[in-house]
CSV table of C-alpha atoms in Angstrom, one decimal:
chain,number,residue,atom,x,y,z
A,1,MET,CA,0.0,-0.3,0.1
A,2,ASN,CA,1.6,3.4,-0.5
A,3,LEU,CA,2.0,5.5,2.1
A,4,TYR,CA,1.8,9.1,0.6
A,5,GLN,CA,-0.5,10.8,-1.3
A,6,ASP,CA,2.1,13.6,-2.1
A,7,SER,CA,5.0,13.4,-3.2
A,8,PRO,CA,6.1,17.0,-3.8
A,9,THR,CA,10.2,17.4,-4.6
A,10,SER,CA,10.0,20.3,-1.2
A,11,LEU,CA,8.1,20.1,1.8
A,12,ARG,CA,7.2,24.2,1.0
A,13,HIS,CA,4.9,22.6,-2.2
A,14,SER,CA,2.9,20.0,0.5
A,15,LYS,CA,0.0,20.8,1.0
A,16,PRO,CA,-0.8,18.4,3.3
A,17,PHE,CA,2.0,18.8,5.6
A,18,TRP,CA,1.3,22.4,6.3
A,19,ARG,CA,-2.0,21.6,7.0
A,20,PHE,CA,-0.9,19.1,9.8
A,21,TRP,CA,1.6,21.9,10.5
A,22,LEU,CA,-1.3,24.5,11.3
A,23,ALA,CA,-3.3,21.1,13.0
A,24,ARG,CA,-0.6,21.0,15.3
A,25,LEU,CA,-0.1,24.6,16.2
A,26,LEU,CA,-3.4,25.4,17.1
A,27,LEU,CA,-3.2,21.7,18.9
A,28,THR,CA,-0.3,22.6,21.0
A,29,GLY,CA,-1.2,26.4,21.2
A,30,GLY,CA,-4.6,25.4,22.7
A,31,PHE,CA,-3.5,23.0,25.4
A,32,GLN,CA,-0.6,25.6,26.2
A,33,ILE,CA,-3.4,28.4,26.7
A,34,MET,CA,-5.7,26.0,28.5
A,35,GLY,CA,-2.9,25.1,30.9
A,36,VAL,CA,-2.5,28.8,31.7
A,37,ALA,CA,-6.2,29.6,32.5
A,38,VAL,CA,-7.3,26.7,34.3
A,39,GLY,CA,-3.6,27.3,36.6
A,40,TRP,CA,-4.1,30.7,37.2
A,41,GLN,CA,-8.5,30.1,37.9
A,42,VAL,CA,-7.5,27.0,40.7
A,43,TYR,CA,-4.6,29.3,42.3
A,44,SER,CA,-7.4,31.9,42.4
A,45,LEU,CA,-9.8,29.7,43.8
A,46,THR,CA,-7.5,27.2,46.4
A,47,GLY,CA,-4.4,29.6,46.5
A,48,SER,CA,-3.1,26.5,46.9
A,49,THR,CA,0.1,25.5,45.0
A,50,LEU,CA,-0.3,21.6,46.0
A,51,ASP,CA,-3.5,22.1,44.0
A,52,LEU,CA,-1.5,23.3,40.6
A,53,GLY,CA,0.9,20.4,41.1
A,54,LEU,CA,-2.5,18.2,40.9
A,55,VAL,CA,-3.4,19.9,38.5
A,56,GLY,CA,-0.2,18.7,36.6
A,57,LEU,CA,-0.1,15.4,37.9
A,58,LEU,CA,-3.4,15.2,37.1
A,59,GLN,CA,-2.9,15.8,33.8
A,60,PHE,CA,0.1,13.6,33.4
A,61,LEU,CA,-1.0,10.3,34.7
A,62,PRO,CA,-3.3,8.8,32.0
A,63,ARG,CA,-0.4,9.1,29.8
A,64,ILE,CA,0.9,6.3,32.5
A,65,LEU,CA,-2.3,4.3,32.9
A,66,LEU,CA,-3.3,4.3,28.9
A,67,VAL,CA,0.4,3.9,27.4
A,68,LEU,CA,-0.2,0.7,26.1
A,69,VAL,CA,-4.0,1.5,25.1
A,70,THR,CA,-3.5,4.6,23.3
A,71,GLY,CA,-0.7,3.1,20.8
A,72,THR,CA,-3.0,-0.2,19.9
A,73,VAL,CA,-5.6,2.0,19.4
A,74,ALA,CA,-3.6,4.6,17.1
A,75,ASP,CA,-2.2,0.9,15.1
A,76,ARG,CA,-6.0,-0.5,14.6
A,77,TYR,CA,-8.1,3.1,13.6
A,78,PRO,CA,-7.5,5.5,11.9
A,79,ARG,CA,-5.7,7.7,13.7
A,80,HIS,CA,-6.8,11.4,11.6
A,81,TYR,CA,-10.2,10.2,13.2
A,82,ILE,CA,-8.8,9.7,16.7
A,83,ALA,CA,-6.7,13.0,16.9
A,84,ALA,CA,-10.1,14.5,15.7
A,85,ALA,CA,-11.8,13.1,18.5
A,86,SER,CA,-9.3,14.1,20.8
A,87,MET,CA,-9.2,17.7,20.0
A,88,ALA,CA,-13.1,18.1,19.8
A,89,LEU,CA,-13.4,17.0,23.7
A,90,GLN,CA,-10.9,19.0,24.2
A,91,ALA,CA,-13.1,22.1,22.5
A,92,ALA,CA,-16.2,20.7,24.2
A,93,ALA,CA,-13.7,20.5,27.5
A,94,ALA,CA,-13.3,24.5,27.3
A,95,LEU,CA,-17.0,25.2,26.3
A,96,LEU,CA,-17.3,23.6,29.6
A,97,LEU,CA,-15.5,26.3,31.0
A,98,LEU,CA,-16.5,28.8,29.1
A,99,LEU,CA,-20.2,28.2,30.0
A,100,GLY,CA,-19.4,28.0,33.9
A,101,SER,CA,-16.8,31.1,34.0
A,102,ALA,CA,-20.0,33.2,32.3
A,103,GLY,CA,-21.9,32.0,35.2
A,104,ILE,CA,-24.0,30.3,32.2
A,105,GLY,CA,-23.4,26.5,33.6
A,106,LEU,CA,-22.0,24.7,36.1
A,107,PRO,CA,-19.5,26.5,38.3
A,108,VAL,CA,-15.9,26.7,38.0
A,109,THR,CA,-15.1,24.7,41.3
A,110,ARG,CA,-11.3,23.2,42.2
A,111,GLY,CA,-13.5,19.4,41.2
A,112,LEU,CA,-14.8,21.1,38.1
A,113,ILE,CA,-11.0,21.5,36.8
A,114,PHE,CA,-9.3,18.8,38.5
A,115,ALA,CA,-11.9,16.8,36.3
A,116,VAL,CA,-11.1,18.4,33.2
A,117,SER,CA,-7.8,18.0,33.8
A,118,VAL,CA,-8.2,14.5,34.0
A,119,LEU,CA,-10.2,14.8,30.5
A,120,ILE,CA,-7.3,16.9,28.6
A,121,GLY,CA,-4.2,15.1,30.1
A,122,THR,CA,-6.5,11.3,28.2
A,123,CYS,CA,-6.6,13.5,25.5
A,124,ARG,CA,-3.0,14.3,25.1
A,125,ALA,CA,-2.5,10.4,25.9
A,126,PHE,CA,-4.0,10.1,22.6
A,127,ASP,CA,-3.7,12.8,20.6
A,128,MET,CA,0.7,12.6,20.5
A,129,PRO,CA,1.3,9.4,19.4
A,130,THR,CA,-1.1,9.5,16.9
A,131,MET,CA,-0.2,12.9,15.7
A,132,GLN,CA,3.5,11.8,15.3
A,133,SER,CA,2.3,8.5,13.7
A,134,LEU,CA,0.1,10.6,11.1
A,135,LEU,CA,3.0,12.7,9.9
A,136,PRO,CA,5.2,9.9,8.4
A,137,THR,CA,2.1,8.6,6.2
A,138,ILE,CA,1.7,12.5,4.6
A,139,VAL,CA,5.1,13.3,3.5
A,140,PRO,CA,7.8,11.1,1.6
A,141,PRO,CA,11.1,8.8,3.5
A,142,ALA,CA,13.0,11.7,1.8
A,143,LEU,CA,11.3,15.3,3.0
A,144,LEU,CA,10.9,13.2,6.6
A,145,PRO,CA,13.9,15.3,8.7
A,146,SER,CA,12.7,18.7,7.3
A,147,ALA,CA,9.0,17.9,8.3
A,148,VAL,CA,10.1,16.6,11.7
A,149,ALA,CA,11.5,19.5,12.4
A,150,ALA,CA,9.1,21.9,10.6
A,151,ALA,CA,6.7,19.7,12.9
A,152,ALA,CA,8.9,21.0,16.3
A,153,SER,CA,8.8,24.9,14.7
A,154,ALA,CA,5.1,24.3,15.5
A,155,ASN,CA,5.4,23.3,18.7
A,156,GLU,CA,7.5,26.3,19.9
A,157,VAL,CA,5.9,28.7,18.2
A,158,ALA,CA,3.0,28.2,20.0
A,159,THR,CA,5.0,27.5,23.7
A,160,VAL,CA,6.6,31.3,22.9
A,161,VAL,CA,2.9,32.3,22.2
A,162,ALA,CA,0.5,30.7,23.1
A,163,PRO,CA,0.7,31.4,26.8
A,164,ALA,CA,1.3,35.1,26.6
A,165,LEU,CA,-1.5,35.1,24.5
A,166,GLY,CA,-4.0,33.5,27.3
A,167,GLY,CA,-2.3,35.4,29.8
A,168,LEU,CA,-3.6,38.5,27.9
A,169,LEU,CA,-6.8,37.4,27.5
A,170,PHE,CA,-7.2,35.9,30.4
A,171,ALA,CA,-7.0,39.2,32.0
A,172,ILE,CA,-9.6,40.9,29.8
A,173,GLY,CA,-12.2,37.7,31.3
A,174,ALA,CA,-11.9,34.3,31.3
A,175,PRO,CA,-14.3,33.4,29.1
A,176,PHE,CA,-12.5,34.8,26.2
A,177,THR,CA,-9.9,32.7,27.1
A,178,TYR,CA,-11.5,29.7,26.7
A,179,GLY,CA,-13.4,31.0,24.3
A,180,LEU,CA,-10.4,30.7,22.0
A,181,ASP,CA,-9.0,27.6,23.0
A,182,ALA,CA,-12.4,26.3,21.4
A,183,LEU,CA,-12.4,28.2,18.2
A,184,MET,CA,-8.5,26.7,17.6
A,185,PHE,CA,-9.6,23.1,18.4
A,186,GLY,CA,-12.2,22.6,16.6
A,187,ALA,CA,-10.3,24.4,14.0
A,188,GLY,CA,-7.4,21.8,14.0
A,189,VAL,CA,-10.6,19.0,14.2
A,190,LEU,CA,-11.4,20.6,9.9
A,191,LEU,CA,-7.7,20.8,9.4
A,192,VAL,CA,-7.0,17.1,10.0
A,193,LEU,CA,-10.2,15.4,9.1
A,194,GLY,CA,-8.9,16.8,5.7
A,195,LEU,CA,-5.4,15.3,5.4
A,196,PRO,CA,-5.0,13.3,2.6
A,197,VAL,CA,-4.3,9.7,5.1
A,198,PRO,CA,-4.2,6.2,3.4
A,199,ARG,CA,-6.7,4.2,3.5
A,200,HIS,CA,-7.5,2.1,6.9
A,201,VAL,CA,-7.9,-1.2,6.7
A,202,ALA,CA,-9.2,-2.2,9.8
A,203,ASP,CA,-7.0,-5.0,12.2
A,204,GLY,CA,-9.4,-7.6,13.1
A,205,ARG,CA,-7.2,-9.4,15.7
A,206,ARG,CA,-7.8,-10.0,19.0
A,207,VAL,CA,-5.9,-7.4,21.1
A,208,THR,CA,-4.2,-10.0,23.7
A,209,LEU,CA,-1.1,-8.5,26.4
A,210,ASP,CA,1.1,-9.7,23.5
A,211,SER,CA,0.2,-7.1,20.9
A,212,LEU,CA,-0.4,-4.1,23.6
A,213,LEU,CA,3.7,-5.1,24.5
A,214,ALA,CA,5.0,-5.1,21.0
A,215,GLY,CA,6.1,-1.7,21.3
A,216,VAL,CA,8.0,-2.1,23.7
A,217,ARG,CA,9.1,-5.4,22.5
A,218,PHE,CA,9.8,-3.5,19.1
A,219,ILE,CA,11.6,-0.4,21.0
A,220,ARG,CA,13.9,-3.2,23.2
A,221,SER,CA,15.2,-4.7,20.0
A,222,ARG,CA,16.3,-2.2,18.7
A,223,PRO,CA,19.4,-0.9,20.4
A,224,ASP,CA,19.2,2.7,18.1
A,225,ILE,CA,16.0,3.1,19.1
A,226,PHE,CA,16.1,2.1,22.5
A,227,GLY,CA,19.3,4.4,23.3
A,228,ALA,CA,18.1,7.4,21.2
A,229,ILE,CA,14.6,7.4,23.8
A,230,SER,CA,16.5,6.5,26.6
A,231,LEU,CA,19.0,9.2,26.3
A,232,ASP,CA,16.7,11.4,25.7
A,233,LEU,CA,14.8,10.9,29.1
A,234,PHE,CA,18.1,10.8,31.2
A,235,ALA,CA,19.4,13.9,30.2
A,236,VAL,CA,16.2,15.7,30.2
A,237,LEU,CA,15.6,14.6,33.3
A,238,LEU,CA,18.7,15.0,35.0
A,239,GLY,CA,19.4,18.3,33.1
A,240,GLY,CA,16.2,19.9,33.4
A,241,ALA,CA,16.3,23.4,35.1
A,242,THR,CA,13.2,24.9,33.8
A,243,ALA,CA,11.2,24.3,37.2
A,244,LEU,CA,13.9,26.7,39.5
A,245,LEU,CA,13.7,29.3,37.2
A,246,PRO,CA,11.6,31.3,39.4
A,247,VAL,CA,14.1,30.6,42.0
A,248,PHE,CA,17.2,32.2,39.7
A,249,ALA,CA,15.2,35.3,38.5
A,250,ALA,CA,13.8,36.5,42.1
A,251,ASP,CA,16.9,36.0,43.9
A,252,ILE,CA,19.8,34.9,41.3
A,253,LEU,CA,19.6,37.3,38.7
A,254,HIS,CA,17.6,39.5,40.7
A,255,THR,CA,14.7,40.7,38.3
A,256,GLY,CA,11.2,40.8,38.2
A,257,PRO,CA,8.1,38.5,36.7
A,258,TRP,CA,9.3,40.4,32.9
A,259,GLY,CA,12.7,38.6,33.4
A,260,LEU,CA,11.1,35.2,34.4
A,261,GLY,CA,8.7,35.2,31.2
A,262,LEU,CA,12.4,36.0,29.6
A,263,LEU,CA,13.8,32.8,31.0
A,264,ARG,CA,10.4,30.6,30.1
A,265,ALA,CA,10.8,32.5,26.6
A,266,ALA,CA,14.8,32.2,25.8
A,267,PRO,CA,14.6,27.7,25.7
A,268,SER,CA,11.9,27.7,23.3
A,269,VAL,CA,13.2,31.2,21.4
A,270,GLY,CA,16.5,28.7,20.3
A,271,ALA,CA,14.5,25.6,19.5
A,272,LEU,CA,12.5,27.7,17.6
A,273,ALA,CA,15.7,30.0,15.4
A,274,MET,CA,17.5,26.0,15.1
A,275,SER,CA,14.5,24.4,13.7
A,276,ALA,CA,14.1,27.0,10.9
A,277,TRP,CA,18.0,26.3,10.3
A,278,LEU,CA,17.2,22.0,10.8
A,279,LEU,CA,14.5,22.9,8.0
A,280,ARG,CA,16.3,24.4,5.4
A,281,ASN,CA,19.7,22.3,6.1
A,282,PRO,CA,18.7,18.8,8.1
A,283,VAL,CA,21.4,16.3,8.9
A,284,GLU,CA,22.3,14.4,6.7
A,285,ARG,CA,25.5,12.1,7.7
A,286,LYS,CA,26.9,11.8,11.0
A,287,VAL,CA,23.8,11.7,12.9
A,288,GLY,CA,25.1,9.5,15.6
A,289,ARG,CA,28.3,11.6,16.5
A,290,ILE,CA,26.0,15.1,15.8
A,291,MET,CA,23.2,13.8,18.6
A,292,PHE,CA,25.9,12.8,21.4
A,293,ALA,CA,27.4,16.6,20.4
A,294,THR,CA,24.1,18.6,21.2
A,295,VAL,CA,23.0,16.3,23.8
A,296,ALA,CA,26.4,16.9,25.4
A,297,MET,CA,26.1,21.1,24.8
A,298,PHE,CA,22.5,20.9,26.1
A,299,GLY,CA,24.5,19.4,29.2
A,300,LEU,CA,27.7,21.9,29.1
A,301,ALA,CA,24.8,25.2,28.8
A,302,THR,CA,22.6,23.7,32.0
A,303,ILE,CA,25.9,24.6,33.9
A,304,GLY,CA,27.4,27.4,32.2
A,305,PHE,CA,23.3,28.6,33.6
A,306,GLY,CA,23.3,27.7,36.9
A,307,LEU,CA,26.9,29.2,37.1
A,308,SER,CA,25.5,32.3,35.8
A,309,SER,CA,24.4,35.7,38.0
A,310,HIS,CA,24.6,37.9,35.0
A,311,PHE,CA,21.0,38.0,33.4
A,312,GLY,CA,21.8,38.2,29.5
A,313,LEU,CA,24.3,35.2,30.3
A,314,SER,CA,22.0,33.2,31.9
A,315,LEU,CA,19.6,34.2,28.4
A,316,LEU,CA,22.1,33.4,26.0
A,317,ALA,CA,22.7,29.8,28.1
A,318,LEU,CA,19.2,28.8,27.9
A,319,LEU,CA,19.0,30.1,24.1
A,320,VAL,CA,21.7,27.6,23.3
A,321,LEU,CA,20.1,24.7,25.4
A,322,GLY,CA,16.7,25.2,23.5
A,323,ALA,CA,18.7,25.3,20.5
A,324,SER,CA,20.6,22.1,21.3
A,325,ASP,CA,18.2,20.4,22.2
A,326,ILE,CA,16.1,20.8,19.3
A,327,ILE,CA,18.8,19.5,17.5
A,328,SER,CA,18.8,15.7,19.6
A,329,VAL,CA,15.0,16.0,19.3
A,330,VAL,CA,14.2,16.1,15.1
A,331,ILE,CA,17.3,13.3,14.7
A,332,ARG,CA,16.0,11.1,16.9
A,333,SER,CA,12.2,11.7,16.0
A,334,THR,CA,13.0,11.4,12.0
A,335,PHE,CA,14.9,8.0,12.4
A,336,VAL,CA,12.9,6.8,14.9
A,337,GLN,CA,9.5,7.3,12.6
A,338,MET,CA,11.9,5.7,9.7
A,339,GLU,CA,12.8,2.4,11.1
A,340,THR,CA,9.3,2.0,12.7
A,341,PRO,CA,7.1,0.2,10.1
A,342,ASP,CA,4.0,1.7,10.5
A,343,GLU,CA,1.3,-0.6,11.5
A,344,MET,CA,3.5,-0.3,14.9
A,345,ARG,CA,4.1,3.6,14.6
A,346,GLY,CA,1.3,3.8,17.3
A,347,ARG,CA,2.7,1.9,19.9
A,348,VAL,CA,6.2,3.0,20.0
A,349,ASN,CA,5.5,6.2,19.7
A,350,ALA,CA,3.2,6.4,22.6
A,351,VAL,CA,6.0,4.6,24.5
A,352,ASN,CA,7.8,8.0,22.7
A,353,SER,CA,5.6,10.2,24.6
A,354,LEU,CA,5.4,8.4,27.4
A,355,PHE,CA,9.5,9.1,28.1
A,356,ILE,CA,9.2,12.5,27.1
A,357,GLY,CA,6.4,13.2,29.0
A,358,ALA,CA,8.1,11.4,32.1
A,359,SER,CA,11.5,13.3,31.1
A,360,ASN,CA,10.2,16.6,31.6
A,361,GLN,CA,7.9,16.2,34.6
A,362,LEU,CA,9.7,13.8,36.5
A,363,GLY,CA,12.9,16.5,35.5
A,364,GLU,CA,10.8,19.2,37.2
A,365,PHE,CA,10.8,17.5,40.5
A,366,GLU,CA,14.1,15.5,41.0
A,367,SER,CA,15.5,19.9,40.3
A,368,GLY,CA,12.6,20.6,42.9
A,369,VAL,CA,14.6,17.5,45.5
A,370,THR,CA,17.7,18.2,44.5
A,371,ALA,CA,17.8,22.1,45.0
A,372,ALA,CA,16.2,21.4,48.3
A,373,TRP,CA,19.1,19.0,49.3
A,374,LEU,CA,21.8,21.0,48.0
A,375,GLY,CA,20.7,24.2,47.2
A,376,THR,CA,19.6,26.1,43.8
A,377,VAL,CA,22.9,26.3,42.1
A,378,PRO,CA,24.3,23.2,42.9
A,379,ALA,CA,21.5,21.2,42.3
A,380,VAL,CA,21.1,22.6,38.2
A,381,VAL,CA,25.5,22.5,37.6
A,382,ALA,CA,25.3,18.8,39.2
A,383,GLY,CA,22.5,18.3,36.7
A,384,GLY,CA,24.2,19.4,33.9
A,385,VAL,CA,27.4,16.9,35.0
A,386,GLY,CA,24.9,14.1,35.6
A,387,THR,CA,23.4,15.0,31.7
A,388,LEU,CA,27.6,14.8,30.2
A,389,LEU,CA,27.7,11.4,32.2
A,390,VAL,CA,24.7,10.0,31.0
A,391,VAL,CA,26.6,11.1,27.1
A,392,VAL,CA,29.1,9.4,28.0
A,393,LEU,CA,27.8,6.2,29.6
A,394,TRP,CA,25.5,5.8,26.4
A,395,MET,CA,28.4,6.0,24.1
A,396,ARG,CA,29.5,3.4,25.5
A,397,TRP,CA,26.4,1.3,25.9
A,398,PHE,CA,25.3,2.3,22.6
A,399,PRO,CA,28.1,2.1,20.0
A,400,SER,CA,26.2,1.7,16.5
A,401,LEU,CA,24.2,4.6,17.7
A,402,ALA,CA,27.1,6.6,18.6
A,403,GLN,CA,28.6,5.5,15.2
A,404,ARG,CA,25.2,5.9,13.0
A,405,ASP,CA,26.1,7.7,9.5
A,406,ARG,CA,22.2,8.2,7.8
A,407,MET,CA,19.1,9.2,9.0
A,408,LEU,CA,17.1,7.3,6.5
A,409,GLY,CA,17.1,3.6,6.9
A,410,GLU,CA,18.3,1.0,4.3
A,411,GLN,CA,14.8,0.2,3.8
A,412,TYR,CA,14.2,4.1,2.5
A,413,GLY,CA,17.6,4.2,0.6
């Protein structure tokens, strides 16, 4: 079966991809805006930092509990329908909060926000592996490196712009924020349903524990894939310093909320700039060495940020951190997608999404714990050193990954 409905010679001419790109931008932007609004509203209601943490936890738990289910669903049913249903449910959640905030529907309470957080987390558990698995079916293999870089730029644009936009609208009124959210998710539904995806052939085989675990076994049987995914998990787990940015802004760099906003945006700005560069200059050779080098750069940038007491240098370190991180993300995502058969992509991407989420969420927890034990600066510096140690160990434990030359597997050559 031909998976590629469109075979452009340049990504610029691929209408299906740019439809996908816009849908991903709206999906990520909608999630970011929802996070700003829900976080501000629950804190306004309860004044509890614990409740803020619970919102994040409730959004992450479904990804853990449903990891085997979401991947199987993405491999057995039409992926664009799954992504559309996920966005439609998130639009419904935004409308529910809009009506409650306007005093029309159910009042917005702590319990309602927690329930919506579980719903959003469940939707994200389905749409993340599904959207990742859709991308290789709408662009030919030769364009996938550029497509992955461009798709990553959609996430970064949304991460930079959406929270600020959501906060501005929330200052005007919560219904405006949730209204924009509902419109974004609704537009995403229409875009995804319009993708020229291949005709889906239903898998009539009975779902068993063996089939549910197939994605885990596949990753474990491919040293390069397992090494790349686990490298990202442990490097980000140890090197993530974003949870401590408020402490750096207030106590070390002596800046205000505006400075914290710049610090939080800096990694995404660096990643966005690098994504644009990779779109025109995709990595094609020595991909293993480049990936390990950029993860090491991520660790060095983390150390530099931890040691800096100058606002400008700290911003520069975070820009480098974001730029180096996106290079390794694009390399890893591209060859994982290319070496995974289409019928397995949902289950493999579900596990990959769980690893990514765990590295980010647990990384924030790890940063907080080590900062409480060692102090803020030692915790960040130790995390960066830990990332460098992971790079050294993974190069030794996964030599084929370190020596990998080309992005595309031989089956695509």
